[in-house]
XYZ file of C-alpha atoms in Angstrom:
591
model
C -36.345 -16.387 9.153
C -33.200 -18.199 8.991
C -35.004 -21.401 9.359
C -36.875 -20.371 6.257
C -33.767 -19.337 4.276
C -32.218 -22.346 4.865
C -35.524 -24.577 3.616
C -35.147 -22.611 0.901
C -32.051 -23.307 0.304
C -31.891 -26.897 0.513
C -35.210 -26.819 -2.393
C -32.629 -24.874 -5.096
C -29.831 -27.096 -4.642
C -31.831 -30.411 -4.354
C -33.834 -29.223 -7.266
C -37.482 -29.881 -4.897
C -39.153 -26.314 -5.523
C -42.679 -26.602 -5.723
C -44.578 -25.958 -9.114
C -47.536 -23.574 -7.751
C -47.623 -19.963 -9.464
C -49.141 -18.113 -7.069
C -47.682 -14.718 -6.065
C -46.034 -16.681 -2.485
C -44.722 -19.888 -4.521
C -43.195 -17.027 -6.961
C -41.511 -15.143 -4.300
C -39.753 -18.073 -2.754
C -38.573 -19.192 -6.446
C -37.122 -15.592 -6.423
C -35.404 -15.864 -3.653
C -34.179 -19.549 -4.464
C -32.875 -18.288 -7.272
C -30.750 -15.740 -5.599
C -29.512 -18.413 -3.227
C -28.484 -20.544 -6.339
C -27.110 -17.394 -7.986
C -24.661 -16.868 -4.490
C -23.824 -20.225 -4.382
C -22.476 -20.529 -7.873
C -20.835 -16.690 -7.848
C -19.044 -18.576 -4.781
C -18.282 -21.241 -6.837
C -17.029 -18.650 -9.867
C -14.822 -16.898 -7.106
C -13.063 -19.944 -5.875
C -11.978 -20.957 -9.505
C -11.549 -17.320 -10.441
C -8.342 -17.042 -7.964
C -7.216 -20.608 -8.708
C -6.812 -19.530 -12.434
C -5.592 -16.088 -11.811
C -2.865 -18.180 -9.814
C -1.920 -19.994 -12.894
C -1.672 -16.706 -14.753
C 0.221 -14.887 -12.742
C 2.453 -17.179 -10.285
C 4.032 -13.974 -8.900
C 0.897 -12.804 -7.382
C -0.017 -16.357 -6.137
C 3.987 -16.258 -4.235
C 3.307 -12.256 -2.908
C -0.329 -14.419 -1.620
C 1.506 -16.877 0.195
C -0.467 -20.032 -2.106
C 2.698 -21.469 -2.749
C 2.133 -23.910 -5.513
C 3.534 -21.974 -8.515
C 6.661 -20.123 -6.822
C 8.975 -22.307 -9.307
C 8.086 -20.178 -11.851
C 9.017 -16.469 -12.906
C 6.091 -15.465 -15.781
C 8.559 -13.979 -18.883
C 6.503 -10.636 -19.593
C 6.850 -10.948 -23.615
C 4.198 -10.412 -26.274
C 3.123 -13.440 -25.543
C 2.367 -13.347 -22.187
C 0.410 -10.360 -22.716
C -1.803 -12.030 -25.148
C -2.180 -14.919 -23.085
C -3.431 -12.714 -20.168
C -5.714 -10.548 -22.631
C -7.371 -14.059 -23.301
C -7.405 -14.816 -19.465
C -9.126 -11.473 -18.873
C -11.770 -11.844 -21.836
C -12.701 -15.407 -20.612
C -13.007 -14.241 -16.632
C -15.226 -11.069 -17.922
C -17.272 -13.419 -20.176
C -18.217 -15.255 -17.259
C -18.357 -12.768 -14.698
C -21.079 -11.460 -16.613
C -23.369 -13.905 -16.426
C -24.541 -12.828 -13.065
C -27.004 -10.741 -12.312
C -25.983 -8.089 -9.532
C -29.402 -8.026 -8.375
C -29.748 -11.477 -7.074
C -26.128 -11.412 -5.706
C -25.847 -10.924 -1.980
C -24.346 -7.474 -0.330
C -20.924 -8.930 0.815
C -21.094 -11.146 -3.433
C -21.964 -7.326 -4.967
C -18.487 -6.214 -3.215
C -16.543 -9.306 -4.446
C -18.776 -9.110 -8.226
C -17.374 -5.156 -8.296
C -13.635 -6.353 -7.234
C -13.271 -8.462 -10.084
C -14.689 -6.304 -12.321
C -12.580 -3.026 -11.357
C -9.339 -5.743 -11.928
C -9.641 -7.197 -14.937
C -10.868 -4.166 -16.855
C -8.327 -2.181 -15.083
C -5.670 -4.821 -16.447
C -7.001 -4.409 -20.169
C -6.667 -0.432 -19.761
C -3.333 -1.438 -18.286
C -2.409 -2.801 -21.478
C -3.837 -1.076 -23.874
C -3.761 2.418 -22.784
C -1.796 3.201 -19.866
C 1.664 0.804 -21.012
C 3.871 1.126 -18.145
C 5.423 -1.681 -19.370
C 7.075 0.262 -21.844
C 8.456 3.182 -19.562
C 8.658 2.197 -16.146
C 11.926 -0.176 -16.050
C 11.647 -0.546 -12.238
C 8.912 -3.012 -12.637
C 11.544 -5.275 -13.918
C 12.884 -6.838 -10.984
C 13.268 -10.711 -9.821
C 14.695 -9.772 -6.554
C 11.058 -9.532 -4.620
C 10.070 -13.365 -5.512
C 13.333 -14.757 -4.660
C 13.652 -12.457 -1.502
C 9.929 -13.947 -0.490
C 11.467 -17.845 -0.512
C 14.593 -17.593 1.113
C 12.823 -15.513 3.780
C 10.237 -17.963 4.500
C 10.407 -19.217 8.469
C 8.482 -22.245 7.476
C 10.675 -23.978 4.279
C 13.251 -25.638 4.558
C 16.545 -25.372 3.488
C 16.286 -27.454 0.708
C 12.678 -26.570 -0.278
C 14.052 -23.046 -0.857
C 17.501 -23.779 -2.944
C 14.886 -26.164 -4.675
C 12.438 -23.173 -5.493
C 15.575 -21.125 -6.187
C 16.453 -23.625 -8.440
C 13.796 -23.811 -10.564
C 12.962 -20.179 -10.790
C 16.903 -19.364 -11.924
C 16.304 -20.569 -15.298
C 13.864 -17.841 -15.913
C 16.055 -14.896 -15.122
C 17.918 -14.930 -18.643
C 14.622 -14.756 -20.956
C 12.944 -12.710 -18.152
C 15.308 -9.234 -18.464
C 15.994 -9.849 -22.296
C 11.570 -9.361 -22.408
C 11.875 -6.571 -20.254
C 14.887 -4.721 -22.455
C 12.502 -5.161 -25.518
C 9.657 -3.734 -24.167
C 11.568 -0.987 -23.081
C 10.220 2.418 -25.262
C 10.943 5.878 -24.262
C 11.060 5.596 -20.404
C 11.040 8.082 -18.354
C 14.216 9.001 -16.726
C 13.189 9.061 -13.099
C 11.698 5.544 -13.328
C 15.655 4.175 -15.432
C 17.684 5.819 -12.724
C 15.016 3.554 -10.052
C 14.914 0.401 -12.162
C 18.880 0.950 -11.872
C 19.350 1.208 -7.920
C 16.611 -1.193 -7.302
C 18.277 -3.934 -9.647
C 21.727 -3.388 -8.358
C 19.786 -4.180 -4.533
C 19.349 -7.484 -6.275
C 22.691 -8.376 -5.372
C 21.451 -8.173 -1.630
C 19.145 -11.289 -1.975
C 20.981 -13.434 -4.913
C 24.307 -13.053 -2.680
C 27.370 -15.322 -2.825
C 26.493 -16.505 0.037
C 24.063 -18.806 -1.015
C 26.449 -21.108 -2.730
C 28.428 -21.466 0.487
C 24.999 -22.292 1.789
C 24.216 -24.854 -1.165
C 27.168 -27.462 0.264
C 24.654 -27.658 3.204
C 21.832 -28.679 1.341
C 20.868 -32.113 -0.107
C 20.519 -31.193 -3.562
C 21.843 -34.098 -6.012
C 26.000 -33.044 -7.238
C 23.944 -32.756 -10.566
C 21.553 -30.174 -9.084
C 24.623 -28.388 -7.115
C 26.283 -27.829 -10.942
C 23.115 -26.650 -11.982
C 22.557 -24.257 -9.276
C 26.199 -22.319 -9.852
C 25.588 -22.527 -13.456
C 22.141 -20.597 -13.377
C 23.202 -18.594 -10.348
C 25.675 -17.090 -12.729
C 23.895 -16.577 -15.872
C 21.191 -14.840 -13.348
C 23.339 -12.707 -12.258
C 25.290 -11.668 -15.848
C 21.471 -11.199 -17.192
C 20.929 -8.941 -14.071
C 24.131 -7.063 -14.735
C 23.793 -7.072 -18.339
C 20.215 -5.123 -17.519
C 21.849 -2.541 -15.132
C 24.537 -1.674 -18.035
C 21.740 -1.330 -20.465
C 19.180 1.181 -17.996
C 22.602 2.648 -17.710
C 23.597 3.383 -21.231
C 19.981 4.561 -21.840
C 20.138 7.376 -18.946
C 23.205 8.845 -20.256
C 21.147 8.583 -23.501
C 17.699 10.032 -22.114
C 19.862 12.664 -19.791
C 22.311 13.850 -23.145
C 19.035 14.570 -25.584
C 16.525 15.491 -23.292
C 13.761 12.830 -24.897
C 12.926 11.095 -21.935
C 9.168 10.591 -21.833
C 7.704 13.247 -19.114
C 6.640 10.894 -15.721
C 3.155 13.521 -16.185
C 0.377 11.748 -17.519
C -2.012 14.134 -17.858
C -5.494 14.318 -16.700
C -7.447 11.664 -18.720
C -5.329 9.422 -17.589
C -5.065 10.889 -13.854
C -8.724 10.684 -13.715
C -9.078 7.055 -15.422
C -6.366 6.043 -13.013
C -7.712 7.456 -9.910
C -11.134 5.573 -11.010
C -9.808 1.724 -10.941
C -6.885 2.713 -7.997
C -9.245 4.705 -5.635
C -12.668 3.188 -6.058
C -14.303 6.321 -4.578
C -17.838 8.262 -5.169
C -16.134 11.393 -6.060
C -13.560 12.300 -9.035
C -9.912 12.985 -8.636
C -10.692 16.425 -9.245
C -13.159 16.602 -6.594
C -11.151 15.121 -4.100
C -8.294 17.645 -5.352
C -10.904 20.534 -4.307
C -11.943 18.634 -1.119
C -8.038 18.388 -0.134
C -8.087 22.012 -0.727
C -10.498 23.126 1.743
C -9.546 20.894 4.355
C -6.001 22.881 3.869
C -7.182 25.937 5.191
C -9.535 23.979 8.455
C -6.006 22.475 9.498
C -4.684 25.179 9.346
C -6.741 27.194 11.406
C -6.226 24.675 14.149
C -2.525 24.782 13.736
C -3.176 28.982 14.178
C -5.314 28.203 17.119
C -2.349 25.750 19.019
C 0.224 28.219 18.248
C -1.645 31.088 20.294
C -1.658 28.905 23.357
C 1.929 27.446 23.223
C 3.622 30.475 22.069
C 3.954 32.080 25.518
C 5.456 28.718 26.745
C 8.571 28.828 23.932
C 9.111 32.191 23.115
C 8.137 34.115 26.606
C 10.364 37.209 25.371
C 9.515 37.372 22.042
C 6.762 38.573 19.937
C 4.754 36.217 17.952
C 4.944 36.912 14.096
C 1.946 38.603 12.758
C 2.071 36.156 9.936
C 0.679 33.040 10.923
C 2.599 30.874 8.738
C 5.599 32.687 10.071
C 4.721 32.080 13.555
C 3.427 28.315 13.371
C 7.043 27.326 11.305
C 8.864 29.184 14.073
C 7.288 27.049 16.951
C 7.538 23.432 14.545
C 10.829 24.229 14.031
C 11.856 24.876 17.548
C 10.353 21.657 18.443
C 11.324 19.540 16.063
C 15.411 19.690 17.363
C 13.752 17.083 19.565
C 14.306 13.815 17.997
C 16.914 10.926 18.188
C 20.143 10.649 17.389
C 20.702 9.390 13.199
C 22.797 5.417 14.627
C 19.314 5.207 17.101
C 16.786 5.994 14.335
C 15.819 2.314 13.522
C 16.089 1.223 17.205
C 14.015 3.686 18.641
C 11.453 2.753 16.678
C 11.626 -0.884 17.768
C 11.638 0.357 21.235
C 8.067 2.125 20.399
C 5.898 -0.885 19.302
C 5.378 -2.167 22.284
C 4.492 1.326 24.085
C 1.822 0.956 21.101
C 0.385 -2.190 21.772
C 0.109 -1.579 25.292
C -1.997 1.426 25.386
C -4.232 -0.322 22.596
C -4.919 -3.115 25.030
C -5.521 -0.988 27.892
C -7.543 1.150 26.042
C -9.867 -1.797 23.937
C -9.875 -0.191 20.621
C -9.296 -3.305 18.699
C -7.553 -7.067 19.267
C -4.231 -7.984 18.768
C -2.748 -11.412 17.633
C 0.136 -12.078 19.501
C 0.692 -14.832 16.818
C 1.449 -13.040 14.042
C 4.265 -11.273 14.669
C 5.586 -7.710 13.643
C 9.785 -7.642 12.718
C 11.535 -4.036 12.306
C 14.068 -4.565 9.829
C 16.232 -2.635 7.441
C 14.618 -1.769 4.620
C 16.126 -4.474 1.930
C 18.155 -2.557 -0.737
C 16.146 -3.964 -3.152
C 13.696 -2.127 -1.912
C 14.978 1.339 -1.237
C 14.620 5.081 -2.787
C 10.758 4.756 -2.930
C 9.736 5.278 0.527
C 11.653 5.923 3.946
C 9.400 3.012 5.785
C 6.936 0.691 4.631
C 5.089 -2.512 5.687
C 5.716 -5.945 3.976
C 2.782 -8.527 4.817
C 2.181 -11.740 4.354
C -0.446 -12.962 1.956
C -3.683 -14.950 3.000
C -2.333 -18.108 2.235
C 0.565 -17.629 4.494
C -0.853 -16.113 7.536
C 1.724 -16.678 9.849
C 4.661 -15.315 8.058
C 6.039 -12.120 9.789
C 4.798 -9.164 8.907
C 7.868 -6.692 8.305
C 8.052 -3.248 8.850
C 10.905 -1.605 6.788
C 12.714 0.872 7.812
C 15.401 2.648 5.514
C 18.577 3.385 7.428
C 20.412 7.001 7.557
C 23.149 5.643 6.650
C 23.728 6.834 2.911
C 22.605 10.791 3.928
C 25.221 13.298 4.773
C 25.216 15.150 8.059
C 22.828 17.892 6.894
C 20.450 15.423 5.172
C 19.929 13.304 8.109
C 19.202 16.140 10.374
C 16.656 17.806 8.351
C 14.966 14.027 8.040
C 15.382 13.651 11.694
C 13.765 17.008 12.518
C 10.735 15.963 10.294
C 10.201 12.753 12.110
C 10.690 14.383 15.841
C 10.238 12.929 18.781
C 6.337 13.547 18.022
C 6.035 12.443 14.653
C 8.063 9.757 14.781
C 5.505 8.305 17.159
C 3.091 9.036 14.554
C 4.543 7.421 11.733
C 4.485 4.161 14.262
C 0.853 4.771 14.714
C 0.259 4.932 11.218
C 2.774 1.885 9.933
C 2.294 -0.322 12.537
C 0.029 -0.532 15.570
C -3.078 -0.219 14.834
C -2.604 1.039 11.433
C -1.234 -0.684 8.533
C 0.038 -3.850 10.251
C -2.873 -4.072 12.325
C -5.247 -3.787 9.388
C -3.667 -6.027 7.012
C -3.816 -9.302 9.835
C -7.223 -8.762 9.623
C -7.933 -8.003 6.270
C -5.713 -11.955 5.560
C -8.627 -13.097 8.122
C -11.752 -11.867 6.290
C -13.894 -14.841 4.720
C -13.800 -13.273 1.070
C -10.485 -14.109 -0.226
C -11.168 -11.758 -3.309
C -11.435 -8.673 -0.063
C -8.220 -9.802 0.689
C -6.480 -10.412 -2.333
C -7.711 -7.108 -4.127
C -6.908 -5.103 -1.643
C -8.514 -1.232 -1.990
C -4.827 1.401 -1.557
C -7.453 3.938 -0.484
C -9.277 1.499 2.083
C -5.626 1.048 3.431
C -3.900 3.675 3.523
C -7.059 5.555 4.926
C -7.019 3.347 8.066
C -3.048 3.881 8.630
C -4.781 7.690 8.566
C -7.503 7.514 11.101
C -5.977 5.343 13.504
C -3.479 8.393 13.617
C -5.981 10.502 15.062
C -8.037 8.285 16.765
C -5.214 7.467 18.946
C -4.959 10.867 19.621
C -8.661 11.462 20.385
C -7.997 8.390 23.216
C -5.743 10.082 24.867
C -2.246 8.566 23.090
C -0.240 11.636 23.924
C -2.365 12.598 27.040
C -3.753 15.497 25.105
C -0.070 17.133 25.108
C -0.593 20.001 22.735
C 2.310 19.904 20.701
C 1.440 16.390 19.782
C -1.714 17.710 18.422
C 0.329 20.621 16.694
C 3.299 17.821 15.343
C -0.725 15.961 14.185
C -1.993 18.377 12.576
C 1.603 18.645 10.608
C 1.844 15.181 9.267
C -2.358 15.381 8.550
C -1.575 18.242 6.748
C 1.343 16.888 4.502
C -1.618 13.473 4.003
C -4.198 16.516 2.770
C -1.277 18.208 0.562
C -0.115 14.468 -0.947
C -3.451 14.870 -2.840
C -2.646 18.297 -3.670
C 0.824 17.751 -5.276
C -0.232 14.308 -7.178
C -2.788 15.964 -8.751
C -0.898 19.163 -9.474
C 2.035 17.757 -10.455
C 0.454 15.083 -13.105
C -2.962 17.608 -14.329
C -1.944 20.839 -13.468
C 2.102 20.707 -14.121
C 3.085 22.199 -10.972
C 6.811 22.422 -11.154
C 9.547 21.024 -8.440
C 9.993 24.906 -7.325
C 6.231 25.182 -6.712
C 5.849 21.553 -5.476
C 8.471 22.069 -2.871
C 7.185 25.685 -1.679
C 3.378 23.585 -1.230
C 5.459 21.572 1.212
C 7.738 23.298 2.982
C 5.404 26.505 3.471
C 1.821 25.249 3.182
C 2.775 21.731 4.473
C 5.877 22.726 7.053
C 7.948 19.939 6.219
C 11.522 19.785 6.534
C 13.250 20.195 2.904
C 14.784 16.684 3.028
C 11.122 15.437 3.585
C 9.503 17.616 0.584
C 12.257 16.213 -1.517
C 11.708 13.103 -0.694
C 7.927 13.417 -1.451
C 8.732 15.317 -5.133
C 10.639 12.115 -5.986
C 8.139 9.988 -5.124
C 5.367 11.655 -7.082
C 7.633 11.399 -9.942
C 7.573 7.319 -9.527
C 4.050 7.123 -8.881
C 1.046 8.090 -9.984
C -3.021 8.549 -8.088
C -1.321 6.584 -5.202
C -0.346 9.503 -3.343
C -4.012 10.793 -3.221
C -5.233 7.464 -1.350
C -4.228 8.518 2.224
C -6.420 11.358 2.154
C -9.829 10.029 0.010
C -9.362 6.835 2.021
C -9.214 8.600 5.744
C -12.121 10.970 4.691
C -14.667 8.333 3.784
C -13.414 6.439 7.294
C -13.944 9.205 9.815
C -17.117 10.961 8.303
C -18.443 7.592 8.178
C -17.415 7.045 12.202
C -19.042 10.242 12.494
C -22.141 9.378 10.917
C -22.238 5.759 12.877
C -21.641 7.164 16.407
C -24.309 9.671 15.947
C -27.282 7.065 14.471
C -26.363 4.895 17.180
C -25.781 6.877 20.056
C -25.116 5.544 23.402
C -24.730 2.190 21.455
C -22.015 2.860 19.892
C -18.367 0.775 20.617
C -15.269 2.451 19.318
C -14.312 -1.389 19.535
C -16.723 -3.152 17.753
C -16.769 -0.136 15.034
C -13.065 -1.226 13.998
C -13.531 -4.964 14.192
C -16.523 -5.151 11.841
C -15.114 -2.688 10.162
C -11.532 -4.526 9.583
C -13.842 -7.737 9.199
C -14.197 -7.094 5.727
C -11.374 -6.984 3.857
C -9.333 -4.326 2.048
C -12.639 -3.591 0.483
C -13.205 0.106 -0.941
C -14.956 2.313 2.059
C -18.255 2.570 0.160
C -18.633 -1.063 -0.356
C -17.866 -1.868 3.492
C -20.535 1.361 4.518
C -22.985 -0.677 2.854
C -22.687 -4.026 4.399
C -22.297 -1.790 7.641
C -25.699 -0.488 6.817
């Protein structure tokens, strides 16, 4: 059969297909036809990400391509229109294909596209978050990506720096005219987050610029641009500034709610599920109550253990807080928080190996760092990759310090991410979940898998590798790991439930907070933390759960049509193998 395919193959592109019409002859010219049709999507694909790279050199840096990180794109009216061209043209010719005669694996790529550019013209056109999110403003990320770089050298990055400090100027005097009603919670951001921009474009680096080679010519240029950079930076800070104080004195700040045509239109292109955000909503609901029971069903058994003199609550709620929050005084002390977790990878990576769930690359290394303040006030850890291009970059795992929280703050975070949980959240950012994942998603042989990455597809790995570590034994079975589980699963089910209240329903921070700290038993620094961020995002929050529901049930469904054939192993690798594709997509070419 391959033999045959490959004939077959050879006759479409050499043009030597026979000119018989009988049914066989017609068959083969079918399927010579699809083989064409692959061949020149292929073709399409390739070209598709070399112009996309051209239109957006910011993606093609965050990719690792390298050949446009000179440039900063100035997002004016003009660039907009040039991209709605870019996006018409791609369409145009993405259209000329015919799904049918596109291979599985060229269906998944065909549907990436698709979901992106029309995505990027609702984007535009409907959605506008240009105009009131000022945190997307921010030239600290590209910059921070060059002088970061293991492989440049010194004077290939003050070169890049260079070039792509002549930009800044133009760049935040764009983004203070498309500025229109923000919302406040997305100013105050776009303020903190700018001011962490000072972090990377330091004054350090013109002590470092004696070292360099640069021409004396190039040197004056440097300090000159380095400080117009930086007043244009400044200069954008005292504006977001001025317009808080504005936006907080007359109370006209748009609402960060979008409402639910634009929840479900958003959860659409972000989540690229089978069901609806409101479905999912209703799915997270009911899944509440099983974890629940289970949490009930642990706190019968361990009761007796903690509290041997006192009677357990008749309210379970009652009684299940009053056992997390006697465990959860276990955790580490607020200076160890960011070692202790670089003392955990390799406890990870070693029961992985022993255990043959899935291969590691010792190659591509894993660095626990501070969380850059350019970075900081969205999430309390996080994983930066590298992009496909750039393979062997490290991978960093962020971690925001303690520092800035008072006494009381910084216990109540500590006591949410316990001794148990904090193992957890290693599972779930690092090994084998979201660092893990993303080395082999910058390994898949579809670039456009890689490069248009599903949040739902990732996130929902970070979620099952949580509990299938658990279900291997990570823990030894200990059943207040399984309890401290059950916790963070629960606060993954509830993520859906606040997003979706918060932005369809209006749920307000009082009700929000109760879903969290009652229904979700997280510590009140935590549920704060979480209200924020589903202020300064939108759909996003709701990933972790769709994403981890389509993974396990479709586990589920694999280990029980194959039976005694089934590998845990080779599950995850050809899983993995595909990309940050959406789950449905990879279920098929599973199939």
């Amino acid at each position: 059969m391959k033999k045959a395919t490959l004939c077959l193959a050879l006759a479409a592109v050499l043009g030597l297909a026979g000119c018989q019409s009988t049914s066989t002859d017609s068959a083969m010219s079918t399927s010579a036809s699809s083989v064409t049709q692959d061949q020149a999507f292929s073709q399409f694909s390739a070209q598709f990400i070399e112009d996309l790279w051209k239109q957006h050199p910011e993606a093609s840096s965050w990719a690792g391509y390298g050949k446009y990180d000179d440039i900063i794109t100035v997002p004016d009216d003009a660039s907009r229109a040039s991209n709605r061209a870019f996006v018409d043209a791609q369409l145009a010719k993405l259209r000329t294909f015919n799904l049918d005669t596109l291979s599985n694996a060229n269906k998944i790529d065909y549907h990436l596209i698709e979901n992106s550019l029309l995505e990027s013209i609702w984007e535009d056109e409907k959605f506008k978050s240009y105009e009131w999110d000022p945190s997307s403003y921010n030239v600290a990320y590209g910059f921070a990506n060059i002088l970061n770089s293991r492989f440049k050298s010194l004077d290939e990055k003050f070169n890049l720096v260079l070039a792509r400090l002549q930009y800044v100027p133009a760049y935040y005097a764009a983004a203070k005219a498309n500025i229109k009603k923000p919302t406040l919670e997305f100013t105050q951001l776009a303020i903190a987050q700018n001011q962490g921009a000072f972090s990377v474009l330091t004054d350090e680096l013109l002590s470092q610029l004696a070292e360099t080679k640069l021409s004396a010519d190039d040197k004056m240029l440097f300090k000159t641009r380095f400080v117009e950079a930086k007043a244009a930076i400044n200069d954008y800070i005292d504006f977001l500034t001025k317009l808080e104080s504005n936006l907080a004195k007359n109370g006209d700040a748009r609402s960060f709610r979008i409402g639910e045509a634009l929840y479900e239109e958003k959860f659409a292109f972000d989540i690229q599920s089978g069901y609806t955000a409101k479905q999912m909503y209703e799915k997270a609901l009911a899944d509440k109550a099983r974890v629940t029971a289970e949490m009930i069903k642990i706190t019968d058994t361990l009761w007796s253990k903690y509290f041997p003199n006192t009677t357990r609550p008749a309210n379970d709620t009652q009684a299940i807080s009053s056992l997390i929050k006697h465990l959860s005084v276990q955790h580490v002390n607020r200076n160890d928080f960011v070692d202790e977790i670089k003392k955990q990878i390799p406890t990870l990576e070693k029961f992985v190996i022993d255990k043959d769930l899935i291969n590691l690359d010792p190659e591509k290394p894993l660095v626990v760092r501070e969380t850059p303040e350019y970075m900081r006030g969205f999430a309390g850890a996080s994983i930066s990759p590298p992009g496909p291009y750039d393979k062997k970059e490290n991978t960093y795992y962020n971690v925001s310090p303690l520092d800035g929280m008072s006494d009381e703050q910084a216990e109540s975070y500590l006591r949410e991410y316990n001794h148990w949980i904090l193992q957890i959240l290693n599972i779930h950012e690092a090994v084998p979940g979201h660092y893990t994942q993303l080395v082999y998603s910058n390994e898949s042989p579809s670039l456009i898998k890689s490069l248009f990455s599903n949040g739902a597809m990732v996130e929902g790995w970070a979620v099952y590798t949580e509990r299938m570590m658990l279900e291997e034994g990570y823990g030894d079975f200990e059943p207040e790991m399984w309890l401290m589980y059950y916790k963070w699963n629960l606060r993954v089910i509830c993520n859906t439930i606040l997003d979706y209240s918060i932005h369809v329903n209006g749920m307000t921070k009082e009700q929000g907070l109760d879903l969290l700290m009652n229904g979700a038993f997280q510590e009140q620094a935590e549920a704060e933390g979480k209200w924020r961020r589903a202020t300064l995002s939108q759909v996003q929050l709701t990933s972790y759960y769709s994403g981890y529901r389509e993974i396990y049930d479709f586990r589920e469904s694999q280990k029980q049509k194959l039976g005694t054939e089934f590998n845990l192993k080779n599950f995850h690798e050809e899983f993995l193998s595909f990309g940050s594709a959406p789950v449905k997509y990879i279920k098929q070419l599973m199939h």
